[in-house]
Coordinates of C-alpha atoms in Angstrom, one line a residue:
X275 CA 0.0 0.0 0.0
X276 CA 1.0 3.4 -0.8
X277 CA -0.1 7.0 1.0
X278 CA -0.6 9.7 -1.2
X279 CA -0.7 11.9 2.0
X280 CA 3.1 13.6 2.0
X281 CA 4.4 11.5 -1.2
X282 CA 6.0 13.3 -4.1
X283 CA 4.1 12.6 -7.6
X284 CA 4.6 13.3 -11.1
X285 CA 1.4 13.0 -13.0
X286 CA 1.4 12.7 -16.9
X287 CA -1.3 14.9 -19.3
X288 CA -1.5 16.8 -15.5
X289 CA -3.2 20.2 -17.1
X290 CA -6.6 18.8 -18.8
X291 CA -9.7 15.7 -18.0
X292 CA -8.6 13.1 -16.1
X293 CA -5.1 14.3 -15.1
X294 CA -6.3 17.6 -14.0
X295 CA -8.6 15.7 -12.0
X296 CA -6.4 13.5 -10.5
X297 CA -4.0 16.5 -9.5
X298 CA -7.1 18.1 -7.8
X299 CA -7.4 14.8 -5.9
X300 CA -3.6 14.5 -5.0
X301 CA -4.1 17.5 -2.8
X302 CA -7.1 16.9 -1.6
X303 CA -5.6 13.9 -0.4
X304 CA -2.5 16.1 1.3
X305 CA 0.2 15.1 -1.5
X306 CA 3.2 17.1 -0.5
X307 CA 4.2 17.9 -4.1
X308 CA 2.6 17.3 -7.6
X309 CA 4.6 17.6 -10.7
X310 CA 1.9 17.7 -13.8
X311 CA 3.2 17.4 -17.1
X312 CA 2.0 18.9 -20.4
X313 CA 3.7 19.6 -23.4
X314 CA 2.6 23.3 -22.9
X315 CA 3.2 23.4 -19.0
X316 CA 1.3 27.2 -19.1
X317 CA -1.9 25.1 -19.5
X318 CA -1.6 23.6 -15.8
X319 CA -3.8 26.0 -14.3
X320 CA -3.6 24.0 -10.6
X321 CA -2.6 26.9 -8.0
X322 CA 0.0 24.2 -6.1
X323 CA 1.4 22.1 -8.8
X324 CA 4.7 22.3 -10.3
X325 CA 4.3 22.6 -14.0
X326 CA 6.9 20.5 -15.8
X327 CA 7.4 19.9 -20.1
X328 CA 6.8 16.7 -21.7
X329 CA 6.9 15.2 -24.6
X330 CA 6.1 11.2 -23.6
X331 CA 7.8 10.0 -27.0
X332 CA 10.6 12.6 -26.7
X333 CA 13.8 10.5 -25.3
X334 CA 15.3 14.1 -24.2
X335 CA 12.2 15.9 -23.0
X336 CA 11.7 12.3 -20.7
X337 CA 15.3 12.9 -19.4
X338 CA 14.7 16.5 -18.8
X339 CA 12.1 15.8 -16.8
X340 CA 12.8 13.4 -14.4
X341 CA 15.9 15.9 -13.7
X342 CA 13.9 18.3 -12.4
X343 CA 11.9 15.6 -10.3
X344 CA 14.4 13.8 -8.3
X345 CA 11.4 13.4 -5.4
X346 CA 9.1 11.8 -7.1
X347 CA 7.9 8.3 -5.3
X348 CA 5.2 8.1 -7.5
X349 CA 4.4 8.3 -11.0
X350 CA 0.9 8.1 -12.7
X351 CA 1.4 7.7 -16.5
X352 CA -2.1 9.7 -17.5
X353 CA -0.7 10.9 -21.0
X354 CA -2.7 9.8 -23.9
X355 CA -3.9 10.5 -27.2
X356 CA -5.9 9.1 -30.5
X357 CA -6.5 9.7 -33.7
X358 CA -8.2 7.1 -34.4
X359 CA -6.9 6.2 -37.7
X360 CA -8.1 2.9 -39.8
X361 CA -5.6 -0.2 -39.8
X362 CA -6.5 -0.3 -43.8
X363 CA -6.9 2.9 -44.7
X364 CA -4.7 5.5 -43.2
X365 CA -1.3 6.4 -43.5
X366 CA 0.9 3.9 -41.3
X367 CA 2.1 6.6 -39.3
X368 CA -1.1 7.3 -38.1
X369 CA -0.9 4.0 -37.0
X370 CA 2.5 4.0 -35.4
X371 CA 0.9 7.0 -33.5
X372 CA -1.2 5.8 -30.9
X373 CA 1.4 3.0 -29.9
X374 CA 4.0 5.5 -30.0
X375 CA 2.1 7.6 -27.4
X376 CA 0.1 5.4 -25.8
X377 CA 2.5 2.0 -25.3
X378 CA 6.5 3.5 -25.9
X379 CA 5.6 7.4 -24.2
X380 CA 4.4 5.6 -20.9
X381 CA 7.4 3.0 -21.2
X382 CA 9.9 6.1 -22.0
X383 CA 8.7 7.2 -18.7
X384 CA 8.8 4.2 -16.5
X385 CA 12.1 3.7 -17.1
X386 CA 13.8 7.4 -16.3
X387 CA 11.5 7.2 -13.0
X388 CA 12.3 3.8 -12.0
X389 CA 15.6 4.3 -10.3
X390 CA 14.6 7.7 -8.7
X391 CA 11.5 5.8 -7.3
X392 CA 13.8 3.2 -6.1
X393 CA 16.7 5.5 -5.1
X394 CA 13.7 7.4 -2.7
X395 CA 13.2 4.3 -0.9
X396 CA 10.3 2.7 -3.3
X397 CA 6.7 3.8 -4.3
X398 CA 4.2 3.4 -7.1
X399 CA 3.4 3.5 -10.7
X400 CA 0.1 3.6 -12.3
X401 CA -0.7 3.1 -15.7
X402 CA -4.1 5.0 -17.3
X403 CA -5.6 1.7 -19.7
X404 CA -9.0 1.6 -21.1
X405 CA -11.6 -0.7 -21.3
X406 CA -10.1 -0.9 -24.7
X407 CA -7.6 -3.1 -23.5
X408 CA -9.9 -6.2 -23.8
X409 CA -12.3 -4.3 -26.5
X410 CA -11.3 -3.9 -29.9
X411 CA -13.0 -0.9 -31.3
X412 CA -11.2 -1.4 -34.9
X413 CA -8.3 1.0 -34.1
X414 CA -4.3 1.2 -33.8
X415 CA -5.8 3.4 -30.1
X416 CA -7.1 0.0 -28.7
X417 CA -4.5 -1.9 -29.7
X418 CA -1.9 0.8 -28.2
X419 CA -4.2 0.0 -24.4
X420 CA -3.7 -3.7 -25.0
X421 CA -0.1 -3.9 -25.5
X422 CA 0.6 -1.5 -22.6
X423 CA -2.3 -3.7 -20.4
X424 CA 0.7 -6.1 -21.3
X425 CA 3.6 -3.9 -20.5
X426 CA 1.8 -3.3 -16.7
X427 CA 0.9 -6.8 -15.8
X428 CA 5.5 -7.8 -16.6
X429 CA 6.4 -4.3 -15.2
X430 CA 4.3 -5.7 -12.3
X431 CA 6.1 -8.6 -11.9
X432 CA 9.7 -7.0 -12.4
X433 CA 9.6 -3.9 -10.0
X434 CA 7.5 -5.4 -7.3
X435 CA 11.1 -7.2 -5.8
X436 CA 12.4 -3.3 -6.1
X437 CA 10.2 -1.9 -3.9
X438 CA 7.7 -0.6 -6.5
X439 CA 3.8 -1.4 -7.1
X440 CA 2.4 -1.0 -10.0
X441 CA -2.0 -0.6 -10.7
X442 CA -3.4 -0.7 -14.2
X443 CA -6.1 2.0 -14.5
X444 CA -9.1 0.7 -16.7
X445 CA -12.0 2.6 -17.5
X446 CA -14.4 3.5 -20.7
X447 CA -15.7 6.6 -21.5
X448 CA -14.8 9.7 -19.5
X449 CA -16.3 13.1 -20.2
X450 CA -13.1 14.8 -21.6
X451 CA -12.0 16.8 -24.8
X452 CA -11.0 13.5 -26.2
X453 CA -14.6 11.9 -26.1
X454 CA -16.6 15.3 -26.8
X455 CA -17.6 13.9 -30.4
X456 CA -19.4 10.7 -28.2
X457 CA -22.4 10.5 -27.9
X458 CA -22.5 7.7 -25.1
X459 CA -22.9 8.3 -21.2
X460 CA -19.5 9.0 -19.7
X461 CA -18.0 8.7 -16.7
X462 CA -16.9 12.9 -14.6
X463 CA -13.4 12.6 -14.2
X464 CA -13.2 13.2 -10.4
X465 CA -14.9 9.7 -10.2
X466 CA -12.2 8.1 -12.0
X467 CA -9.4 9.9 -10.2
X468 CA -10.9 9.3 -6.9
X469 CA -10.7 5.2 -8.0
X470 CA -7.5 5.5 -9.4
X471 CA -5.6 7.1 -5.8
X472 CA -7.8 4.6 -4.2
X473 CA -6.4 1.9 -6.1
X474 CA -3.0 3.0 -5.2
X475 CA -3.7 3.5 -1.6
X476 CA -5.2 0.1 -1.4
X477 CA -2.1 -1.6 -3.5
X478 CA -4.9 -2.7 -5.8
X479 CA -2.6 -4.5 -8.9
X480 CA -5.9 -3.5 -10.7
X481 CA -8.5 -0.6 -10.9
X482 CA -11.6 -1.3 -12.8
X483 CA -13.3 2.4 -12.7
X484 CA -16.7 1.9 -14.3
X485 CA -19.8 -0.9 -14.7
X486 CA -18.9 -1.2 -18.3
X487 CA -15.0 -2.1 -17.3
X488 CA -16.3 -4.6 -15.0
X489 CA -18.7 -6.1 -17.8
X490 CA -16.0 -6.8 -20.3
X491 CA -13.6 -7.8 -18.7
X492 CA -16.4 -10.6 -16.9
X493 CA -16.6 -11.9 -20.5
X494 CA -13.5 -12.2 -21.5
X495 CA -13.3 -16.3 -20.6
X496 CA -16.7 -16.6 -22.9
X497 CA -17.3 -16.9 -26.8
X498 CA -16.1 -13.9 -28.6
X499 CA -19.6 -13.2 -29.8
X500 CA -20.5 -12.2 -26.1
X501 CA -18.4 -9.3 -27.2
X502 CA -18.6 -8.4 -30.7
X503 CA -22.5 -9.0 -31.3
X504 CA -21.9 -8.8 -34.8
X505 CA -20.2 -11.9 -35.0
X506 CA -23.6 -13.7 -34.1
X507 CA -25.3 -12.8 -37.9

């Protein structure tokens, strides 16, 4: 178990939706420091955070900023992105886009926060996934949640003898500027941050945020048709 009251965090896509939620909760909860990242830090508008530049895919914006953060014990990866290109049709690096962001930018990270995490006596990582991770929605973007659904469960395993716990985040849709052209009920982004730091709190190995989460991931031992209701005609 970890306490976010007095711990150090650095939270990833800190300035909009979900991670501007979860930095909102972080205090709330008494975190002594928040570092929330954005590629344009002037857009983190929260009055105690420490605004920090990242680029997740950007080797040398990663290493700049785990410089600054030397005190970070735990580390949310939050930053994502789609654009929700066709496997057939669009350009292959429209493709390559979402995994670049969504599996390699969180992995980037991980591994320049590892040995700070460990050096500052051990903490936490967790991982934003989707619902997506078990749901193919004909996209490279649910693909990208699968593979790094994957890349939690071995990191997991791996940092767990170092001192380090790692929760995978799952959830469907949350009411953010990425789903604003859905038309589907959506989760409010406090609710998902509030499960997420209670997931960490409660060494939960996973968070599942939402009914829908919990429904799919129920069937994922049955026929695929319990999932794809088009495969039934």
């Amino acid at each position: 178990m970890t306490a976010i009251k007095g711990a150090h965090v650095l939270v990833t896509g800190g300035s909009r939706g979900i991670g501007r939620a979860l930095v909102e909760e972080l205090y709330a909860r008494g975190a002594g420091k928040v570092y929330a990242t954005a590629r344009d830090p002037r857009t983190v508008t929260h009055p105690g955070a420490v605004p920090l530049a990242l680029e997740a895919t950007d080797p040398a914006s990663v290493a700049a900023a785990a410089e600054r953060a030397q005190d970070v014990t735990v580390l949310i990866n939050n930053a994502g992105a789609s654009v929700r290109a066709s496997y057939l049709n669009s350009p292959m690096e429209e493709v390559r886009r979402d995994l670049e962001t969504n599996f390699y930018g969180p992995l980037l990270v991980t591994r320049a926060f590892v040995p700070i995490i460990e050096r500052n006596g051990g903490g936490h990582i967790l991982n934003a996934h989707s619902v997506l991770s078990w749901l193919a929605d004909g996209t490279p973007y649910g693909a990208s949640k699968a593979a790094l659904w994957s890349q939690t469960n071995s990191l997991r395993l791996e940092l767990r003898p170092r001192g380090i716990a790692v929760t995978g985040l799952h959830m469907a849709y949350v009411d953010t500027d990425m789903t604003s052209g859905v038309d589907a009920p959506k989760a409010d982004p406090r609710d998902i941050a509030v499960a997420a730091l209670d997931g960490i709190e409660a060494g939960a190995h996973e968070v599942l945020a939402d009914d829908t989460t919990r429904w799919v991931k129920s069937q994922l031992s049955a026929d695929l048709d319990a999932l794809y209701a088009q495969l039934k005609h």
